[in-house]
Amino acid sequence: MSTARVLIVGAGPVGLSLARLLSDYGTSCLVIERHLSPAVHPQAHFINTRSMEIFRMFDKLDMEVSKSTPPVDEWRNFRYVTSMLGDELGYVDHLGPDSAKTLMQLQSFSPTMVAHFPQHRLVPLLLKRVQEGPRPVPVQFGHELVSLAEHSDCVAATIKHGGTSFQQRFAFVVGADGAHSMVRRQLGIHMAGDQDLQRLITVHFSSKVLGDLLKSRNRLGMLYFCYHSDMIGVFINHGMAHGEWVLQMPYFPPHQTLDQFKARGIAAKLIQIGVGSALPDLQVKSINSWTMSAQVAASYASANQRVFLVGDAAHVFPPAGAFGMNTGIQDAHNLAWKLTLVDKGLVSSQLLTTYQTERRQIAEENRQLSLRNFFETVLNIPKALGLEPTAAQAAVSLVDSLPFLSNEIRTGLVESALAIGRSQMHLIGSWNPLGTYRLQRIQELIRNRQTLQLLYMNQDIGFRYERGAFVTRRDRESLASPPPLTRPFDFSPSVLPGYRMPHIWLRDVKTGRNISTVDLSWDISEARLPIFIIFLVEWTLEHVRQVSSAVSQFGVPVRVVVLVKDAAECAGLESSQISVLQSLRPSTDDPRDLWNLNGNRVKWVLIRPDGHIADVRFIHESAPSSVSFAGLDFSSLGI
């Protein structure tokens, strides 16, 4: 048996996040990665709020990422252009005309903030925190998983390094090894959903001159959707300070191939067309291809609940909403505490079944939203320009149906058909009614927010586990149900079971530190185990003492947190087992008003180790907690 309890296959952002979480919880693990070093070709580049909240647990990684994130003015806009330096068809400012107000609103939602920070720069920061953290985790590059054999008490993993293969046994194995996961293939789990939506070429290039030119023309942005008569693609700003860019273009194999784009400087020529100018410092660094799909694994775990899938191994989405990497990081967050409690024998293995129950639901919701974004917002602009997206694929299919033609002739026909389609762009800028109408239509789409958006706060921090681990569902849900949401930016916090604990700044009376309610499950105690929080809003001193005494005899770590108005209420709460938090609002305000929802005052909230709410009780309800799961009965705590 390996000295590590958990084998993590894959050293990307998801695998490394899981490694750090398990390490912090005191669960030993080993990370293997088949590549010899971290990837340098840019991939994901937008880190959402919930992922940044998780990064706070890693020695405040969120702060380091925030400091390295470019100024928001460099990435707040999506621009639609004929070329980056040429005619602009329109742009979307995702912070709106009153950016200060929008930023203040975002800051009210969370103790941290979204970040525009590329994955290939994030991974080294995560790697350092995994290898040099309080409990260092070994990360072995150049080690490839060959096979798995699951037993009732362990998993045997065959690993290849160089020309040598060897076998090790682990209590659990987690596949964080991407869309082509070997772990998933070993389990025989298929992917369900929409496959091969689009094939794309990605060109990683550098040019600081390009950033300077865009700044001089006041045309900063994160994404530049380029529609030119000679090329169509999206330029992604991965950091103007580094001069780092990616050009992403659809292509149609086998008539177009990756090798063609790599040959004879084709990529550099396309970049020049899309930019609208030659770039004296242009360097093409790498060219890759990938296939866009929208799929979720049929199962997230093996039959014996000893092998699990996280991240792209479990789900793949179109990059329309930035849900891919972020959903994966949150998979790791959900799985880590459950693995730890089961591995240490503190709860039954039934807890592990809830990983799939909870996270597959969220992945399916994000899959569907990504699909809607792609078909109903991303493609709106090209449709308005007369660039019907389905026409290109129809032309390719027609050519493919002519088997008597040589491959050379087929390729020529496909190239001609694509050029004819792109020729619609000659109408833009011309003095003709159709071109004018199309420009007006684009402005209408932008004005009505019918284009791709950047901030999806409800999917980011407003998602809910409908059922799962310690999540109760009761009849009175309408008491605190959030209002219906109609726009991507909409978000309304809720304390109903299954939701993330809403963010409110409080002060720890004993230490003087400010602490967010979002951080309670990891920042309120020195214990290196997953901790449940009993957050008492309405209380008596006798009740606090009873609950505190019961907690000390409970089977898993539980921390009692008491909300007070001022120092006068702290008398009798000196026990080291109790955390006392005071509102940062003026002393004339009652902090309990923050927990008065739709006229129903909250009495207490039970928070899981991942910050999601297990149960809540309102002041007019006298029944004890009904949470009982995986061998734990919280009603025994007297709440």
PDB file of C-alpha atoms in Angstrom, residues 98-327:
ATOM      1  CA  ASP A  98     -21.281  53.244 -13.748  1.00  0.00           C
ATOM      2  CA  SER A  99     -18.340  50.881 -13.241  1.00  0.00           C
ATOM      3  CA  ALA A 100     -17.715  52.060  -9.666  1.00  0.00           C
ATOM      4  CA  LYS A 101     -21.246  51.040  -8.699  1.00  0.00           C
ATOM      5  CA  THR A 102     -20.881  47.649 -10.404  1.00  0.00           C
ATOM      6  CA  LEU A 103     -17.575  46.959  -8.655  1.00  0.00           C
ATOM      7  CA  MET A 104     -19.077  47.924  -5.300  1.00  0.00           C
ATOM      8  CA  GLN A 105     -21.927  45.526  -5.963  1.00  0.00           C
ATOM      9  CA  LEU A 106     -19.483  42.729  -6.755  1.00  0.00           C
ATOM     10  CA  GLN A 107     -17.564  43.497  -3.554  1.00  0.00           C
ATOM     11  CA  SER A 108     -20.787  43.211  -1.563  1.00  0.00           C
ATOM     12  CA  PHE A 109     -21.254  39.651  -2.833  1.00  0.00           C
ATOM     13  CA  SER A 110     -17.929  38.222  -1.658  1.00  0.00           C
ATOM     14  CA  PRO A 111     -14.698  38.910   0.258  1.00  0.00           C
ATOM     15  CA  THR A 112     -12.828  38.492  -3.033  1.00  0.00           C
ATOM     16  CA  MET A 113     -13.281  39.317  -6.709  1.00  0.00           C
ATOM     17  CA  VAL A 114     -13.246  37.695 -10.140  1.00  0.00           C
ATOM     18  CA  ALA A 115      -9.906  37.710 -11.962  1.00  0.00           C
ATOM     19  CA  HIS A 116      -8.659  37.695 -15.546  1.00  0.00           C
ATOM     20  CA  PHE A 117      -5.610  35.490 -15.098  1.00  0.00           C
ATOM     21  CA  PRO A 118      -4.484  32.792 -17.549  1.00  0.00           C
ATOM     22  CA  GLN A 119      -4.337  29.156 -16.533  1.00  0.00           C
ATOM     23  CA  HIS A 120      -0.702  28.665 -17.554  1.00  0.00           C
ATOM     24  CA  ARG A 121       0.275  31.389 -15.044  1.00  0.00           C
ATOM     25  CA  LEU A 122      -2.083  30.088 -12.374  1.00  0.00           C
ATOM     26  CA  VAL A 123      -0.712  26.531 -12.388  1.00  0.00           C
ATOM     27  CA  PRO A 124       2.826  27.485 -11.195  1.00  0.00           C
ATOM     28  CA  LEU A 125       1.292  29.411  -8.278  1.00  0.00           C
ATOM     29  CA  LEU A 126      -0.843  26.413  -7.327  1.00  0.00           C
ATOM     30  CA  LEU A 127       2.097  24.061  -7.790  1.00  0.00           C
ATOM     31  CA  LYS A 128       4.186  26.084  -5.362  1.00  0.00           C
ATOM     32  CA  ARG A 129       1.418  26.023  -2.751  1.00  0.00           C
ATOM     33  CA  VAL A 130       1.054  22.266  -3.140  1.00  0.00           C
ATOM     34  CA  GLN A 131       4.758  21.438  -3.006  1.00  0.00           C
ATOM     35  CA  GLU A 132       5.731  24.024  -0.400  1.00  0.00           C
ATOM     36  CA  GLY A 133       2.573  24.207   1.719  1.00  0.00           C
ATOM     37  CA  PRO A 134       2.278  23.305   5.413  1.00  0.00           C
ATOM     38  CA  ARG A 135       2.039  19.648   4.376  1.00  0.00           C
ATOM     39  CA  PRO A 136       3.939  19.320   1.079  1.00  0.00           C
ATOM     40  CA  VAL A 137       2.490  17.022  -1.568  1.00  0.00           C
ATOM     41  CA  PRO A 138       4.761  15.236  -4.078  1.00  0.00           C
ATOM     42  CA  VAL A 139       3.935  16.052  -7.711  1.00  0.00           C
ATOM     43  CA  GLN A 140       5.542  13.643 -10.166  1.00  0.00           C
ATOM     44  CA  PHE A 141       5.753  14.871 -13.760  1.00  0.00           C
ATOM     45  CA  GLY A 142       6.456  12.380 -16.528  1.00  0.00           C
ATOM     46  CA  HIS A 143       4.399   9.723 -14.720  1.00  0.00           C
ATOM     47  CA  GLU A 144       1.502   8.239 -16.679  1.00  0.00           C
ATOM     48  CA  LEU A 145      -1.393   6.130 -15.443  1.00  0.00           C
ATOM     49  CA  VAL A 146      -1.548   2.865 -17.430  1.00  0.00           C
ATOM     50  CA  SER A 147      -4.364   0.953 -15.721  1.00  0.00           C
ATOM     51  CA  LEU A 148      -6.558   0.707 -12.636  1.00  0.00           C
ATOM     52  CA  ALA A 149      -7.885  -2.304 -10.746  1.00  0.00           C
ATOM     53  CA  GLU A 150     -10.489  -1.526  -8.089  1.00  0.00           C
ATOM     54  CA  HIS A 151     -10.815  -3.775  -5.035  1.00  0.00           C
ATOM     55  CA  SER A 152     -13.172  -3.599  -2.083  1.00  0.00           C
ATOM     56  CA  ASP A 153     -10.566  -1.957   0.150  1.00  0.00           C
ATOM     57  CA  CYS A 154      -8.214  -0.204  -2.298  1.00  0.00           C
ATOM     58  CA  VAL A 155      -7.360   0.665  -5.892  1.00  0.00           C
ATOM     59  CA  ALA A 156      -4.280  -0.757  -7.628  1.00  0.00           C
ATOM     60  CA  ALA A 157      -2.790   1.743 -10.074  1.00  0.00           C
ATOM     61  CA  THR A 158      -0.198   0.817 -12.670  1.00  0.00           C
ATOM     62  CA  ILE A 159       2.022   3.813 -13.411  1.00  0.00           C
ATOM     63  CA  LYS A 160       4.620   4.226 -16.141  1.00  0.00           C
ATOM     64  CA  HIS A 161       7.681   6.414 -15.799  1.00  0.00           C
ATOM     65  CA  GLY A 162      10.148   6.395 -18.653  1.00  0.00           C
ATOM     66  CA  GLY A 163      10.372   2.790 -19.780  1.00  0.00           C
ATOM     67  CA  THR A 164       9.429   1.309 -16.416  1.00  0.00           C
ATOM     68  CA  SER A 165       5.979   0.398 -15.114  1.00  0.00           C
ATOM     69  CA  PHE A 166       5.168  -0.258 -11.467  1.00  0.00           C
ATOM     70  CA  GLN A 167       2.071  -0.780  -9.351  1.00  0.00           C
ATOM     71  CA  GLN A 168       0.948   1.042  -6.216  1.00  0.00           C
ATOM     72  CA  ARG A 169      -2.167   0.715  -4.093  1.00  0.00           C
ATOM     73  CA  PHE A 170      -4.221   3.641  -2.830  1.00  0.00           C
ATOM     74  CA  ALA A 171      -7.381   4.013  -0.791  1.00  0.00           C
ATOM     75  CA  PHE A 172      -8.833   6.311  -3.475  1.00  0.00           C
ATOM     76  CA  VAL A 173      -7.971   7.516  -6.980  1.00  0.00           C
ATOM     77  CA  VAL A 174      -9.214  10.772  -8.501  1.00  0.00           C
ATOM     78  CA  GLY A 175      -9.062  11.451 -12.231  1.00  0.00           C
ATOM     79  CA  ALA A 176      -8.263  15.102 -12.908  1.00  0.00           C
ATOM     80  CA  ASP A 177      -6.686  14.164 -16.209  1.00  0.00           C
ATOM     81  CA  GLY A 178      -8.728  16.186 -18.646  1.00  0.00           C
ATOM     82  CA  ALA A 179     -11.205  15.644 -21.451  1.00  0.00           C
ATOM     83  CA  HIS A 180      -9.436  12.510 -22.705  1.00  0.00           C
ATOM     84  CA  SER A 181      -9.214  11.046 -19.200  1.00  0.00           C
ATOM     85  CA  MET A 182      -7.469   7.699 -18.851  1.00  0.00           C
ATOM     86  CA  VAL A 183      -9.179   7.263 -15.480  1.00  0.00           C
ATOM     87  CA  ARG A 184     -12.592   7.648 -17.098  1.00  0.00           C
ATOM     88  CA  ARG A 185     -11.675   5.202 -19.856  1.00  0.00           C
ATOM     89  CA  GLN A 186     -10.486   2.672 -17.283  1.00  0.00           C
ATOM     90  CA  LEU A 187     -13.871   2.912 -15.558  1.00  0.00           C
ATOM     91  CA  GLY A 188     -15.724   2.528 -18.866  1.00  0.00           C
ATOM     92  CA  ILE A 189     -17.767   5.683 -18.226  1.00  0.00           C
ATOM     93  CA  HIS A 190     -19.164   7.383 -21.325  1.00  0.00           C
ATOM     94  CA  MET A 191     -19.805  11.082 -21.874  1.00  0.00           C
ATOM     95  CA  ALA A 192     -23.398  12.193 -22.490  1.00  0.00           C
ATOM     96  CA  GLY A 193     -24.394  15.305 -24.414  1.00  0.00           C
ATOM     97  CA  ASP A 194     -23.404  17.211 -27.535  1.00  0.00           C
ATOM     98  CA  GLN A 195     -20.150  16.146 -29.149  1.00  0.00           C
ATOM     99  CA  ASP A 196     -18.030  17.816 -31.847  1.00  0.00           C
ATOM    100  CA  LEU A 197     -19.884  21.126 -31.911  1.00  0.00           C
ATOM    101  CA  GLN A 198     -16.943  22.844 -33.562  1.00  0.00           C
ATOM    102  CA  ARG A 199     -13.267  22.225 -34.378  1.00  0.00           C
ATOM    103  CA  LEU A 200     -10.889  25.052 -33.575  1.00  0.00           C
ATOM    104  CA  ILE A 201      -7.290  26.097 -34.109  1.00  0.00           C
ATOM    105  CA  THR A 202      -5.633  28.103 -31.316  1.00  0.00           C
ATOM    106  CA  VAL A 203      -2.538  30.180 -32.019  1.00  0.00           C
ATOM    107  CA  HIS A 204      -0.515  31.369 -29.040  1.00  0.00           C
ATOM    108  CA  PHE A 205       1.498  34.455 -29.952  1.00  0.00           C
ATOM    109  CA  SER A 206       3.187  37.409 -28.327  1.00  0.00           C
ATOM    110  CA  SER A 207       3.318  41.092 -29.242  1.00  0.00           C
ATOM    111  CA  LYS A 208       3.660  44.001 -26.838  1.00  0.00           C
ATOM    112  CA  VAL A 209       3.316  46.378 -29.792  1.00  0.00           C
ATOM    113  CA  LEU A 210      -0.257  45.165 -30.296  1.00  0.00           C
ATOM    114  CA  GLY A 211      -1.199  46.165 -26.760  1.00  0.00           C
ATOM    115  CA  ASP A 212       0.406  49.588 -27.223  1.00  0.00           C
ATOM    116  CA  LEU A 213      -1.515  50.151 -30.457  1.00  0.00           C
ATOM    117  CA  LEU A 214      -4.823  49.191 -28.827  1.00  0.00           C
ATOM    118  CA  LYS A 215      -4.174  51.460 -25.838  1.00  0.00           C
ATOM    119  CA  SER A 216      -3.340  54.384 -28.107  1.00  0.00           C
ATOM    120  CA  ARG A 217      -6.686  53.921 -29.855  1.00  0.00           C
ATOM    121  CA  ASN A 218      -8.664  53.420 -26.641  1.00  0.00           C
ATOM    122  CA  ARG A 219      -9.672  49.947 -27.759  1.00  0.00           C
ATOM    123  CA  LEU A 220      -8.855  47.741 -24.783  1.00  0.00           C
ATOM    124  CA  GLY A 221     -10.703  44.493 -24.277  1.00  0.00           C
ATOM    125  CA  MET A 222     -10.606  40.858 -23.199  1.00  0.00           C
ATOM    126  CA  LEU A 223     -12.070  39.378 -26.383  1.00  0.00           C
ATOM    127  CA  TYR A 224     -11.971  40.712 -29.939  1.00  0.00           C
ATOM    128  CA  PHE A 225     -14.435  38.936 -32.231  1.00  0.00           C
ATOM    129  CA  CYS A 226     -12.968  39.546 -35.676  1.00  0.00           C
ATOM    130  CA  TYR A 227     -15.108  39.258 -38.819  1.00  0.00           C
ATOM    131  CA  HIS A 228     -12.997  39.916 -41.908  1.00  0.00           C
ATOM    132  CA  SER A 229     -13.497  38.883 -45.529  1.00  0.00           C
ATOM    133  CA  ASP A 230     -10.241  36.875 -45.301  1.00  0.00           C
ATOM    134  CA  MET A 231     -10.532  35.389 -41.795  1.00  0.00           C
ATOM    135  CA  ILE A 232     -12.902  34.903 -38.873  1.00  0.00           C
ATOM    136  CA  GLY A 233     -11.630  34.367 -35.349  1.00  0.00           C
ATOM    137  CA  VAL A 234     -11.481  35.538 -31.760  1.00  0.00           C
ATOM    138  CA  PHE A 235      -8.398  37.248 -30.316  1.00  0.00           C
ATOM    139  CA  ILE A 236      -8.077  36.655 -26.561  1.00  0.00           C
ATOM    140  CA  ASN A 237      -6.050  39.052 -24.443  1.00  0.00           C
ATOM    141  CA  HIS A 238      -4.043  36.956 -21.974  1.00  0.00           C
ATOM    142  CA  GLY A 239      -2.147  39.927 -20.560  1.00  0.00           C
ATOM    143  CA  MET A 240      -1.041  43.057 -22.411  1.00  0.00           C
ATOM    144  CA  ALA A 241       1.804  43.598 -19.960  1.00  0.00           C
ATOM    145  CA  HIS A 242       3.263  40.287 -21.123  1.00  0.00           C
ATOM    146  CA  GLY A 243       2.174  40.877 -24.721  1.00  0.00           C
ATOM    147  CA  GLU A 244       0.434  37.513 -24.627  1.00  0.00           C
ATOM    148  CA  TRP A 245      -2.425  36.638 -26.996  1.00  0.00           C
ATOM    149  CA  VAL A 246      -4.361  33.720 -28.415  1.00  0.00           C
ATOM    150  CA  LEU A 247      -6.140  33.631 -31.765  1.00  0.00           C
ATOM    151  CA  GLN A 248      -8.906  31.050 -31.974  1.00  0.00           C
ATOM    152  CA  MET A 249     -10.372  30.109 -35.380  1.00  0.00           C
ATOM    153  CA  PRO A 250     -12.816  27.464 -36.609  1.00  0.00           C
ATOM    154  CA  TYR A 251     -11.435  24.944 -39.082  1.00  0.00           C
ATOM    155  CA  PHE A 252     -12.840  22.019 -41.031  1.00  0.00           C
ATOM    156  CA  PRO A 253     -10.804  18.804 -41.069  1.00  0.00           C
ATOM    157  CA  PRO A 254      -9.878  16.844 -43.091  1.00  0.00           C
ATOM    158  CA  HIS A 255     -10.044  19.600 -45.713  1.00  0.00           C
ATOM    159  CA  GLN A 256      -8.105  21.874 -43.370  1.00  0.00           C
ATOM    160  CA  THR A 257      -5.460  20.447 -41.045  1.00  0.00           C
ATOM    161  CA  LEU A 258      -3.372  21.563 -38.107  1.00  0.00           C
ATOM    162  CA  ASP A 259      -0.219  21.059 -40.167  1.00  0.00           C
ATOM    163  CA  GLN A 260      -1.493  23.518 -42.788  1.00  0.00           C
ATOM    164  CA  PHE A 261      -1.834  26.235 -40.174  1.00  0.00           C
ATOM    165  CA  LYS A 262       1.671  25.470 -38.916  1.00  0.00           C
ATOM    166  CA  ALA A 263       3.230  25.610 -42.380  1.00  0.00           C
ATOM    167  CA  ARG A 264       4.594  28.539 -44.395  1.00  0.00           C
ATOM    168  CA  GLY A 265       3.775  31.228 -41.874  1.00  0.00           C
ATOM    169  CA  ILE A 266       0.018  30.867 -42.407  1.00  0.00           C
ATOM    170  CA  ALA A 267      -0.754  31.638 -38.741  1.00  0.00           C
ATOM    171  CA  ALA A 268       1.313  34.846 -38.815  1.00  0.00           C
ATOM    172  CA  LYS A 269      -0.493  35.987 -41.985  1.00  0.00           C
ATOM    173  CA  LEU A 270      -3.897  35.381 -40.398  1.00  0.00           C
ATOM    174  CA  ILE A 271      -2.845  37.284 -37.275  1.00  0.00           C
ATOM    175  CA  GLN A 272      -1.778  40.241 -39.424  1.00  0.00           C
ATOM    176  CA  ILE A 273      -5.131  40.224 -41.253  1.00  0.00           C
ATOM    177  CA  GLY A 274      -7.082  40.047 -37.994  1.00  0.00           C
ATOM    178  CA  VAL A 275      -5.004  42.763 -36.338  1.00  0.00           C
ATOM    179  CA  GLY A 276      -5.149  45.035 -39.368  1.00  0.00           C
ATOM    180  CA  SER A 277      -1.452  45.848 -39.266  1.00  0.00           C
ATOM    181  CA  ALA A 278       1.957  44.211 -39.307  1.00  0.00           C
ATOM    182  CA  LEU A 279       3.461  43.625 -35.859  1.00  0.00           C
ATOM    183  CA  PRO A 280       7.267  44.010 -35.803  1.00  0.00           C
ATOM    184  CA  ASP A 281       7.626  42.000 -32.577  1.00  0.00           C
ATOM    185  CA  LEU A 282       5.174  39.198 -33.483  1.00  0.00           C
ATOM    186  CA  GLN A 283       6.265  35.760 -32.276  1.00  0.00           C
ATOM    187  CA  VAL A 284       4.101  32.692 -32.886  1.00  0.00           C
ATOM    188  CA  LYS A 285       4.803  30.431 -29.900  1.00  0.00           C
ATOM    189  CA  SER A 286       2.585  27.402 -30.450  1.00  0.00           C
ATOM    190  CA  ILE A 287      -0.371  26.197 -32.518  1.00  0.00           C
ATOM    191  CA  ASN A 288      -2.837  23.599 -31.250  1.00  0.00           C
ATOM    192  CA  SER A 289      -6.251  22.271 -32.174  1.00  0.00           C
ATOM    193  CA  TRP A 290      -9.194  21.196 -30.058  1.00  0.00           C
ATOM    194  CA  THR A 291     -12.804  20.083 -30.382  1.00  0.00           C
ATOM    195  CA  MET A 292     -15.637  21.932 -28.669  1.00  0.00           C
ATOM    196  CA  SER A 293     -18.208  19.691 -26.983  1.00  0.00           C
ATOM    197  CA  ALA A 294     -20.847  20.019 -24.283  1.00  0.00           C
ATOM    198  CA  GLN A 295     -20.870  16.772 -22.326  1.00  0.00           C
ATOM    199  CA  VAL A 296     -21.142  15.426 -18.794  1.00  0.00           C
ATOM    200  CA  ALA A 297     -19.922  12.018 -17.657  1.00  0.00           C
ATOM    201  CA  ALA A 298     -22.710   9.500 -17.125  1.00  0.00           C
ATOM    202  CA  SER A 299     -21.200   8.735 -13.721  1.00  0.00           C
ATOM    203  CA  TYR A 300     -18.714  10.583 -11.518  1.00  0.00           C
ATOM    204  CA  ALA A 301     -17.526   7.556  -9.560  1.00  0.00           C
ATOM    205  CA  SER A 302     -16.829   3.849  -9.720  1.00  0.00           C
ATOM    206  CA  ALA A 303     -19.270   1.332  -8.331  1.00  0.00           C
ATOM    207  CA  ASN A 304     -17.302   0.954  -5.079  1.00  0.00           C
ATOM    208  CA  GLN A 305     -16.893   4.711  -4.612  1.00  0.00           C
ATOM    209  CA  ARG A 306     -13.114   4.475  -4.669  1.00  0.00           C
ATOM    210  CA  VAL A 307     -12.408   6.166  -8.014  1.00  0.00           C
ATOM    211  CA  PHE A 308     -13.768   9.620  -8.865  1.00  0.00           C
ATOM    212  CA  LEU A 309     -13.748  12.082 -11.753  1.00  0.00           C
ATOM    213  CA  VAL A 310     -13.271  15.835 -11.409  1.00  0.00           C
ATOM    214  CA  GLY A 311     -12.889  18.734 -13.830  1.00  0.00           C
ATOM    215  CA  ASP A 312     -12.719  18.082 -17.576  1.00  0.00           C
ATOM    216  CA  ALA A 313     -12.587  14.361 -16.888  1.00  0.00           C
ATOM    217  CA  ALA A 314     -16.185  14.719 -15.695  1.00  0.00           C
ATOM    218  CA  HIS A 315     -17.511  17.505 -17.935  1.00  0.00           C
ATOM    219  CA  VAL A 316     -16.584  19.621 -20.961  1.00  0.00           C
ATOM    220  CA  PHE A 317     -18.332  22.850 -21.994  1.00  0.00           C
ATOM    221  CA  PRO A 318     -18.123  25.409 -24.778  1.00  0.00           C
ATOM    222  CA  PRO A 319     -16.000  28.356 -23.567  1.00  0.00           C
ATOM    223  CA  ALA A 320     -19.059  30.596 -23.415  1.00  0.00           C
ATOM    224  CA  GLY A 321     -19.331  31.679 -19.803  1.00  0.00           C
ATOM    225  CA  ALA A 322     -15.993  30.444 -18.389  1.00  0.00           C
ATOM    226  CA  PHE A 323     -17.543  27.488 -16.593  1.00  0.00           C
ATOM    227  CA  GLY A 324     -14.967  24.797 -17.432  1.00  0.00           C
ATOM    228  CA  MET A 325     -12.022  25.271 -15.082  1.00  0.00           C
ATOM    229  CA  ASN A 326     -14.170  26.970 -12.440  1.00  0.00           C
ATOM    230  CA  THR A 327     -16.664  24.095 -12.268  1.00  0.00           C
TER     231      THR A 327
END
